[in-house]
PDB file of C-alpha atoms in Angstrom:
ATOM      1  CA  GLU A  11      43.679 -91.291 -18.808  1.00 89.00           C
ATOM      2  CA  ILE A  12      43.736 -89.585 -15.542  1.00 92.00           C
ATOM      3  CA  VAL A  13      40.765 -89.800 -13.217  1.00 95.00           C
ATOM      4  CA  LEU A  14      39.810 -87.030 -10.748  1.00 97.00           C
ATOM      5  CA  THR A  15      37.085 -87.993  -8.263  1.00 98.00           C
ATOM      6  CA  GLN A  16      36.458 -85.658  -6.596  1.00 98.00           C
ATOM      7  CA  SER A  17      34.928 -86.483  -2.574  1.00 97.00           C
ATOM      8  CA  PRO A  18      32.408 -85.594  -1.635  1.00 97.00           C
ATOM      9  CA  GLY A  19      29.706 -85.301  -3.693  1.00 97.00           C
ATOM     10  CA  THR A  20      27.779 -82.842  -1.189  1.00 98.00           C
ATOM     11  CA  LEU A  21      28.668 -80.737   1.568  1.00 98.00           C
ATOM     12  CA  SER A  22      26.407 -79.533   3.493  1.00 98.00           C
ATOM     13  CA  LEU A  23      27.464 -76.369   5.932  1.00 98.00           C
ATOM     14  CA  SER A  24      26.649 -73.261   7.184  1.00 97.00           C
ATOM     15  CA  PRO A  25      27.955 -69.076   6.028  1.00 97.00           C
ATOM     16  CA  GLY A  26      30.557 -68.637   8.631  1.00 97.00           C
ATOM     17  CA  GLU A  27      31.935 -72.477   8.245  1.00 98.00           C
ATOM     18  CA  ARG A  28      34.828 -73.421   7.019  1.00 98.00           C
ATOM     19  CA  ALA A  29      34.618 -76.093   3.825  1.00 98.00           C
ATOM     20  CA  THR A  30      37.067 -78.641   3.281  1.00 98.00           C
ATOM     21  CA  LEU A  31      36.681 -80.760  -0.819  1.00 98.00           C
ATOM     22  CA  SER A  32      39.016 -83.311  -1.937  1.00 98.00           C
ATOM     23  CA  CYS A  33      40.135 -83.410  -5.779  1.00 98.00           C
ATOM     24  CA  ARG A  34      41.731 -87.718  -5.270  1.00 97.00           C
ATOM     25  CA  ALA A  35      43.628 -87.873  -9.232  1.00 96.00           C
ATOM     26  CA  SER A  36      44.672 -91.966 -10.128  1.00 95.00           C
ATOM     27  CA  GLN A  37      48.029 -90.482 -11.697  1.00 93.00           C
ATOM     28  CA  THR A  38      50.602 -88.297  -9.872  1.00 94.00           C
ATOM     29  CA  VAL A  39      49.674 -85.220 -11.309  1.00 93.00           C
ATOM     30  CA  SER A  40      51.622 -81.873 -10.936  1.00 92.00           C
ATOM     31  CA  ILE A  41      49.865 -78.938  -8.381  1.00 90.00           C
ATOM     32  CA  ASN A  42      50.935 -76.768 -10.782  1.00 92.00           C
ATOM     33  CA  TYR A  43      48.919 -77.831 -12.766  1.00 94.00           C
ATOM     34  CA  LEU A  44      45.973 -78.233 -10.920  1.00 95.00           C
ATOM     35  CA  ALA A  45      43.339 -76.015 -11.600  1.00 97.00           C
ATOM     36  CA  TRP A  46      40.279 -74.908  -9.116  1.00 98.00           C
ATOM     37  CA  TYR A  47      36.714 -73.743 -10.253  1.00 98.00           C
ATOM     38  CA  GLN A  48      33.319 -72.423  -9.332  1.00 98.00           C
ATOM     39  CA  GLN A  49      29.741 -73.064 -10.509  1.00 98.00           C
ATOM     40  CA  ARG A  50      27.070 -71.370 -10.011  1.00 98.00           C
ATOM     41  CA  PRO A  51      24.048 -72.174 -11.342  1.00 96.00           C
ATOM     42  CA  GLY A  52      22.679 -71.325 -14.780  1.00 96.00           C
ATOM     43  CA  GLN A  53      26.379 -69.709 -15.053  1.00 98.00           C
ATOM     44  CA  ALA A  54      29.199 -70.631 -16.563  1.00 98.00           C
ATOM     45  CA  PRO A  55      32.430 -72.322 -14.250  1.00 98.00           C
ATOM     46  CA  ARG A  56      34.743 -69.873 -13.284  1.00 98.00           C
ATOM     47  CA  LEU A  57      38.748 -69.717 -11.884  1.00 98.00           C
ATOM     48  CA  LEU A  58      39.884 -70.105  -8.507  1.00 98.00           C
ATOM     49  CA  THR A  59      43.065 -71.208  -8.328  1.00 96.00           C
ATOM     50  CA  TYR A  60      46.023 -72.710 -10.834  1.00 96.00           C
ATOM     51  CA  GLY A  61      48.868 -74.109  -9.798  1.00 91.00           C
ATOM     52  CA  ALA A  62      50.527 -74.631  -6.582  1.00 86.00           C
ATOM     53  CA  SER A  63      49.089 -71.258  -4.323  1.00 86.00           C
ATOM     54  CA  SER A  64      47.579 -68.856  -7.190  1.00 93.00           C
ATOM     55  CA  ARG A  65      43.990 -67.143  -6.733  1.00 96.00           C
ATOM     56  CA  ALA A  66      42.374 -65.832 -10.149  1.00 95.00           C
ATOM     57  CA  THR A  67      41.333 -62.431 -10.933  1.00 94.00           C
ATOM     58  CA  GLY A  68      38.943 -60.970  -8.371  1.00 95.00           C
ATOM     59  CA  ILE A  69      38.881 -64.101  -6.046  1.00 97.00           C
ATOM     60  CA  PRO A  70      38.636 -63.760  -2.212  1.00 97.00           C
ATOM     61  CA  ASP A  71      41.887 -65.153   0.017  1.00 96.00           C
ATOM     62  CA  ARG A  72      39.339 -67.396   2.364  1.00 97.00           C
ATOM     63  CA  PHE A  73      40.240 -69.132  -1.203  1.00 97.00           C
ATOM     64  CA  SER A  74      43.723 -71.080  -0.648  1.00 96.00           C
ATOM     65  CA  VAL A  75      44.656 -74.563  -2.659  1.00 96.00           C
ATOM     66  CA  SER A  76      46.943 -77.798  -1.126  1.00 94.00           C
ATOM     67  CA  GLY A  77      48.525 -81.073  -1.779  1.00 95.00           C
ATOM     68  CA  SER A  78      50.804 -82.780  -4.054  1.00 94.00           C
ATOM     69  CA  GLY A  79      50.985 -86.396  -5.907  1.00 94.00           C
ATOM     70  CA  THR A  80      47.137 -87.908  -6.135  1.00 96.00           C
ATOM     71  CA  ASP A  81      45.517 -85.864  -3.188  1.00 97.00           C
ATOM     72  CA  PHE A  82      44.687 -82.008  -3.128  1.00 96.00           C
ATOM     73  CA  THR A  83      42.262 -79.907  -1.471  1.00 97.00           C
ATOM     74  CA  LEU A  84      40.259 -76.917  -1.573  1.00 97.00           C
ATOM     75  CA  THR A  85      39.203 -74.861   1.164  1.00 97.00           C
ATOM     76  CA  ILE A  86      36.887 -72.579   2.440  1.00 98.00           C
ATOM     77  CA  SER A  87      37.979 -71.000   4.996  1.00 96.00           C
ATOM     78  CA  ARG A  88      35.023 -69.270   5.971  1.00 96.00           C
ATOM     79  CA  LEU A  89      31.551 -69.541   3.670  1.00 98.00           C
ATOM     80  CA  GLU A  90      29.734 -66.194   1.922  1.00 97.00           C
ATOM     81  CA  PRO A  91      26.841 -67.807   0.870  1.00 97.00           C
ATOM     82  CA  GLU A  92      27.829 -66.757  -3.021  1.00 97.00           C
ATOM     83  CA  ASP A  93      30.201 -69.186  -2.265  1.00 98.00           C
ATOM     84  CA  PHE A  94      27.408 -72.202  -2.298  1.00 97.00           C
ATOM     85  CA  ALA A  95      27.989 -73.624  -5.408  1.00 98.00           C
ATOM     86  CA  VAL A  96      29.479 -76.866  -7.364  1.00 98.00           C
ATOM     87  CA  TYR A  97      33.656 -76.677  -7.191  1.00 98.00           C
ATOM     88  CA  TYR A  98      35.517 -78.743  -9.020  1.00 98.00           C
ATOM     89  CA  CYS A  99      38.996 -79.438 -10.035  1.00 98.00           C
ATOM     90  CA  GLN A 100      41.174 -80.102 -13.025  1.00 97.00           C
ATOM     91  CA  GLN A 101      44.187 -81.362 -14.726  1.00 96.00           C
ATOM     92  CA  TYR A 102      46.622 -81.243 -17.124  1.00 93.00           C
ATOM     93  CA  GLY A 103      48.609 -83.870 -18.879  1.00 87.00           C
ATOM     94  CA  SER A 104      48.660 -86.474 -20.691  1.00 78.00           C
ATOM     95  CA  SER A 105      45.454 -87.749 -23.190  1.00 80.00           C
ATOM     96  CA  PRO A 106      42.324 -86.292 -22.723  1.00 87.00           C
ATOM     97  CA  ARG A 107      45.214 -82.989 -21.954  1.00 92.00           C
ATOM     98  CA  TYR A 108      42.314 -82.004 -19.761  1.00 96.00           C
ATOM     99  CA  THR A 109      40.159 -83.816 -17.735  1.00 96.00           C
ATOM    100  CA  PHE A 110      37.562 -82.340 -14.776  1.00 97.00           C
ATOM    101  CA  GLY A 111      36.661 -83.915 -11.198  1.00 98.00           C
ATOM    102  CA  GLN A 112      32.852 -84.937 -10.903  1.00 98.00           C
ATOM    103  CA  GLY A 113      31.971 -81.949  -9.050  1.00 98.00           C
ATOM    104  CA  THR A 114      31.323 -81.191  -5.436  1.00 98.00           C
ATOM    105  CA  GLN A 115      28.568 -79.536  -4.783  1.00 98.00           C
ATOM    106  CA  LEU A 116      28.414 -77.183  -1.806  1.00 98.00           C
ATOM    107  CA  GLU A 117      25.052 -76.116   0.270  1.00 97.00           C
ATOM    108  CA  ILE A 118      23.780 -74.558   2.820  1.00 95.00           C
ATOM    109  CA  LYS A 119      22.594 -76.712   5.505  1.00 93.00           C
TER     110      LYS A 119
ATOM    111  CA  GLN B  27      38.900 -57.565 -20.891  1.00 91.00           C
ATOM    112  CA  VAL B  28      39.099 -60.461 -22.784  1.00 95.00           C
ATOM    113  CA  GLN B  29      34.906 -61.974 -23.581  1.00 97.00           C
ATOM    114  CA  LEU B  30      34.004 -64.473 -25.063  1.00 98.00           C
ATOM    115  CA  GLN B  31      30.726 -65.083 -26.836  1.00 98.00           C
ATOM    116  CA  GLU B  32      29.939 -68.321 -27.885  1.00 98.00           C
ATOM    117  CA  SER B  33      27.011 -68.560 -31.494  1.00 98.00           C
ATOM    118  CA  GLY B  34      25.389 -71.145 -33.237  1.00 97.00           C
ATOM    119  CA  PRO B  35      22.166 -73.958 -34.217  1.00 97.00           C
ATOM    120  CA  GLY B  36      19.750 -74.798 -31.129  1.00 96.00           C
ATOM    121  CA  LEU B  37      18.729 -77.403 -32.363  1.00 98.00           C
ATOM    122  CA  VAL B  38      20.029 -80.215 -34.468  1.00 98.00           C
ATOM    123  CA  LYS B  39      18.671 -83.275 -35.960  1.00 98.00           C
ATOM    124  CA  PRO B  40      21.364 -87.021 -35.109  1.00 98.00           C
ATOM    125  CA  SER B  41      23.588 -87.472 -37.690  1.00 98.00           C
ATOM    126  CA  GLU B  42      24.360 -84.431 -38.747  1.00 98.00           C
ATOM    127  CA  THR B  43      26.935 -81.858 -37.898  1.00 98.00           C
ATOM    128  CA  LEU B  44      27.199 -78.913 -34.810  1.00 98.00           C
ATOM    129  CA  SER B  45      28.736 -75.961 -35.238  1.00 98.00           C
ATOM    130  CA  LEU B  46      29.812 -73.553 -33.242  1.00 98.00           C
ATOM    131  CA  THR B  47      31.584 -70.108 -33.060  1.00 98.00           C
ATOM    132  CA  CYS B  48      33.028 -68.526 -30.371  1.00 98.00           C
ATOM    133  CA  ALA B  49      33.771 -65.072 -30.978  1.00 98.00           C
ATOM    134  CA  VAL B  50      36.346 -62.831 -28.903  1.00 97.00           C
ATOM    135  CA  SER B  51      35.202 -59.647 -27.918  1.00 97.00           C
ATOM    136  CA  GLY B  52      37.695 -56.242 -26.003  1.00 96.00           C
ATOM    137  CA  GLY B  53      40.918 -57.564 -27.010  1.00 94.00           C
ATOM    138  CA  SER B  54      43.353 -60.416 -29.158  1.00 93.00           C
ATOM    139  CA  ILE B  55      42.682 -63.778 -30.180  1.00 94.00           C
ATOM    140  CA  SER B  56      46.440 -63.721 -30.028  1.00 91.00           C
ATOM    141  CA  SER B  57      46.364 -62.867 -26.267  1.00 86.00           C
ATOM    142  CA  ALA B  58      46.928 -66.006 -25.248  1.00 89.00           C
ATOM    143  CA  ASN B  59      47.706 -69.579 -26.775  1.00 92.00           C
ATOM    144  CA  TRP B  60      45.629 -71.362 -26.464  1.00 95.00           C
ATOM    145  CA  TRP B  61      41.882 -71.670 -26.502  1.00 97.00           C
ATOM    146  CA  SER B  62      39.322 -74.406 -25.715  1.00 98.00           C
ATOM    147  CA  TRP B  63      36.000 -76.054 -26.397  1.00 98.00           C
ATOM    148  CA  VAL B  64      34.799 -77.303 -23.092  1.00 98.00           C
ATOM    149  CA  ARG B  65      31.145 -79.193 -22.830  1.00 98.00           C
ATOM    150  CA  GLN B  66      28.451 -79.686 -19.617  1.00 98.00           C
ATOM    151  CA  PRO B  67      25.759 -82.241 -19.810  1.00 98.00           C
ATOM    152  CA  PRO B  68      22.359 -81.735 -19.484  1.00 97.00           C
ATOM    153  CA  GLY B  69      22.698 -82.123 -15.161  1.00 96.00           C
ATOM    154  CA  LYS B  70      26.135 -83.550 -15.652  1.00 97.00           C
ATOM    155  CA  GLY B  71      30.085 -82.612 -15.357  1.00 97.00           C
ATOM    156  CA  LEU B  72      32.870 -80.863 -17.338  1.00 98.00           C
ATOM    157  CA  GLU B  73      34.451 -82.563 -20.995  1.00 98.00           C
ATOM    158  CA  TRP B  74      37.372 -81.230 -22.697  1.00 98.00           C
ATOM    159  CA  ILE B  75      37.328 -81.469 -25.951  1.00 98.00           C
ATOM    160  CA  GLY B  76      39.181 -79.703 -27.101  1.00 98.00           C
ATOM    161  CA  GLU B  77      42.002 -77.335 -28.476  1.00 97.00           C
ATOM    162  CA  ILE B  78      44.022 -74.709 -30.821  1.00 97.00           C
ATOM    163  CA  PHE B  79      46.982 -73.598 -31.296  1.00 96.00           C
ATOM    164  CA  VAL B  80      46.846 -70.055 -31.586  1.00 94.00           C
ATOM    165  CA  GLY B  81      49.545 -71.170 -35.422  1.00 91.00           C
ATOM    166  CA  GLY B  82      47.180 -73.564 -36.059  1.00 91.00           C
ATOM    167  CA  ARG B  83      47.851 -77.016 -33.702  1.00 95.00           C
ATOM    168  CA  THR B  84      45.451 -78.206 -31.618  1.00 97.00           C
ATOM    169  CA  ASN B  85      44.654 -81.270 -29.968  1.00 96.00           C
ATOM    170  CA  TYR B  86      41.605 -83.569 -29.288  1.00 97.00           C
ATOM    171  CA  ASN B  87      39.963 -85.973 -25.661  1.00 97.00           C
ATOM    172  CA  PRO B  88      40.215 -89.215 -27.719  1.00 96.00           C
ATOM    173  CA  SER B  89      37.407 -89.891 -26.063  1.00 96.00           C
ATOM    174  CA  LEU B  90      35.342 -87.698 -29.802  1.00 97.00           C
ATOM    175  CA  ALA B  91      38.505 -86.578 -31.954  1.00 97.00           C
ATOM    176  CA  SER B  92      37.885 -89.035 -34.178  1.00 97.00           C
ATOM    177  CA  ARG B  93      34.900 -86.277 -34.947  1.00 98.00           C
ATOM    178  CA  VAL B  94      36.161 -83.042 -33.628  1.00 98.00           C
ATOM    179  CA  THR B  95      37.329 -80.078 -35.602  1.00 98.00           C
ATOM    180  CA  ILE B  96      38.317 -76.986 -34.497  1.00 98.00           C
ATOM    181  CA  SER B  97      39.112 -73.845 -36.194  1.00 98.00           C
ATOM    182  CA  LEU B  98      40.876 -70.620 -36.053  1.00 97.00           C
ATOM    183  CA  ASP B  99      40.957 -67.346 -37.719  1.00 96.00           C
ATOM    184  CA  MET B 100      43.210 -64.616 -36.771  1.00 95.00           C
ATOM    185  CA  SER B 101      41.396 -62.469 -39.469  1.00 95.00           C
ATOM    186  CA  LYS B 102      37.966 -62.443 -37.120  1.00 97.00           C
ATOM    187  CA  ASN B 103      38.918 -63.451 -33.982  1.00 97.00           C
ATOM    188  CA  GLN B 104      36.981 -65.803 -33.605  1.00 97.00           C
ATOM    189  CA  PHE B 105      37.845 -69.650 -33.214  1.00 98.00           C
ATOM    190  CA  SER B 106      35.242 -72.662 -34.104  1.00 98.00           C
ATOM    191  CA  LEU B 107      33.819 -76.310 -33.260  1.00 98.00           C
ATOM    192  CA  ARG B 108      32.485 -78.675 -35.592  1.00 98.00           C
ATOM    193  CA  LEU B 109      30.768 -82.304 -34.203  1.00 98.00           C
ATOM    194  CA  THR B 110      30.107 -84.346 -36.917  1.00 98.00           C
ATOM    195  CA  SER B 111      27.579 -87.479 -36.386  1.00 98.00           C
ATOM    196  CA  VAL B 112      25.777 -86.116 -33.256  1.00 98.00           C
ATOM    197  CA  THR B 113      23.784 -87.977 -31.286  1.00 98.00           C
ATOM    198  CA  THR B 114      21.291 -87.215 -28.084  1.00 98.00           C
ATOM    199  CA  ALA B 115      25.298 -87.690 -25.654  1.00 98.00           C
ATOM    200  CA  ASP B 116      25.586 -84.740 -27.818  1.00 98.00           C
ATOM    201  CA  THR B 117      23.807 -82.565 -26.441  1.00 98.00           C
ATOM    202  CA  ALA B 118      24.776 -79.795 -23.247  1.00 98.00           C
ATOM    203  CA  VAL B 119      25.679 -76.467 -22.895  1.00 98.00           C
ATOM    204  CA  TYR B 120      28.753 -75.956 -24.593  1.00 98.00           C
ATOM    205  CA  TYR B 121      31.437 -73.227 -23.471  1.00 98.00           C
ATOM    206  CA  CYS B 122      34.293 -71.560 -25.272  1.00 98.00           C
ATOM    207  CA  ALA B 123      37.188 -70.405 -23.069  1.00 98.00           C
ATOM    208  CA  ARG B 124      40.329 -68.832 -23.271  1.00 97.00           C
ATOM    209  CA  HIS B 125      44.437 -70.790 -21.439  1.00 96.00           C
ATOM    210  CA  LEU B 126      45.963 -69.170 -18.764  1.00 92.00           C
ATOM    211  CA  ALA B 127      48.788 -66.705 -19.926  1.00 87.00           C
ATOM    212  CA  VAL B 128      51.111 -67.366 -16.916  1.00 87.00           C
ATOM    213  CA  PRO B 129      53.976 -70.093 -17.964  1.00 86.00           C
ATOM    214  CA  GLY B 130      54.116 -72.767 -15.742  1.00 86.00           C
ATOM    215  CA  THR B 131      51.226 -73.729 -15.451  1.00 87.00           C
ATOM    216  CA  ARG B 132      47.761 -74.309 -16.245  1.00 91.00           C
ATOM    217  CA  GLY B 133      43.235 -73.524 -16.427  1.00 94.00           C
ATOM    218  CA  PHE B 134      41.335 -71.072 -18.042  1.00 97.00           C
ATOM    219  CA  ASP B 135      40.688 -67.814 -17.374  1.00 96.00           C
ATOM    220  CA  VAL B 136      37.754 -67.146 -19.402  1.00 97.00           C
ATOM    221  CA  TRP B 137      34.167 -68.463 -20.067  1.00 98.00           C
ATOM    222  CA  GLY B 138      32.132 -67.565 -22.574  1.00 98.00           C
ATOM    223  CA  GLN B 139      28.696 -68.356 -21.671  1.00 98.00           C
ATOM    224  CA  GLY B 140      28.018 -70.581 -23.337  1.00 98.00           C
ATOM    225  CA  THR B 141      24.893 -71.999 -25.060  1.00 98.00           C
ATOM    226  CA  THR B 142      23.006 -75.114 -25.612  1.00 98.00           C
ATOM    227  CA  VAL B 143      22.124 -77.023 -28.109  1.00 98.00           C
ATOM    228  CA  THR B 144      19.682 -80.341 -28.834  1.00 98.00           C
ATOM    229  CA  VAL B 145      20.946 -82.667 -30.478  1.00 98.00           C
ATOM    230  CA  SER B 146      16.941 -84.862 -31.572  1.00 97.00           C
TER     231      SER B 146
END
């Protein structure tokens, strides 16, 4: 099983700042098979990015992804108030076919 | 656009069977090849339960495989989850989700709002 470890667990920033969220895999993952989600309280997860550089429909360009191998990063260039939420990375691979990281809580400082 | 809606009992007794349905509206269930169930225990992260292909093939999380069945009914435009011998550890919000139809990538682009199931 590929384990995804996200860091930090909690990130405290102010609106307008840049956020860098990390996702580390226990084995090599193709970035084509990596996705990031945002989950606001009481809501379902929302797909943000998938693959090497694709944003889901309606996701602003302040969200970007990078990385390869076992280390991946979600960057939010300038935080807006609505960006404060929990973020999950997800990989597709061997059994189980999908696993999620444990999440990073992005909170307002 | 496609929307998903989970439905089923909110309370299930220990040792009994949890059954949920995901209704697909605004489009056909054949709009995507794969559909999944994901759950989230209270205050915790996301766990993938399993997936079904529109042709009927399934894949399950090994941690749940002995208790899980996912099925699909194209005539009703819905798919279902069955989890047997539930315990309090199965208490969670259960989500259904549609897989991206972009070749060479993976992700779940449409999610239901989730339904809370309590085992007690």
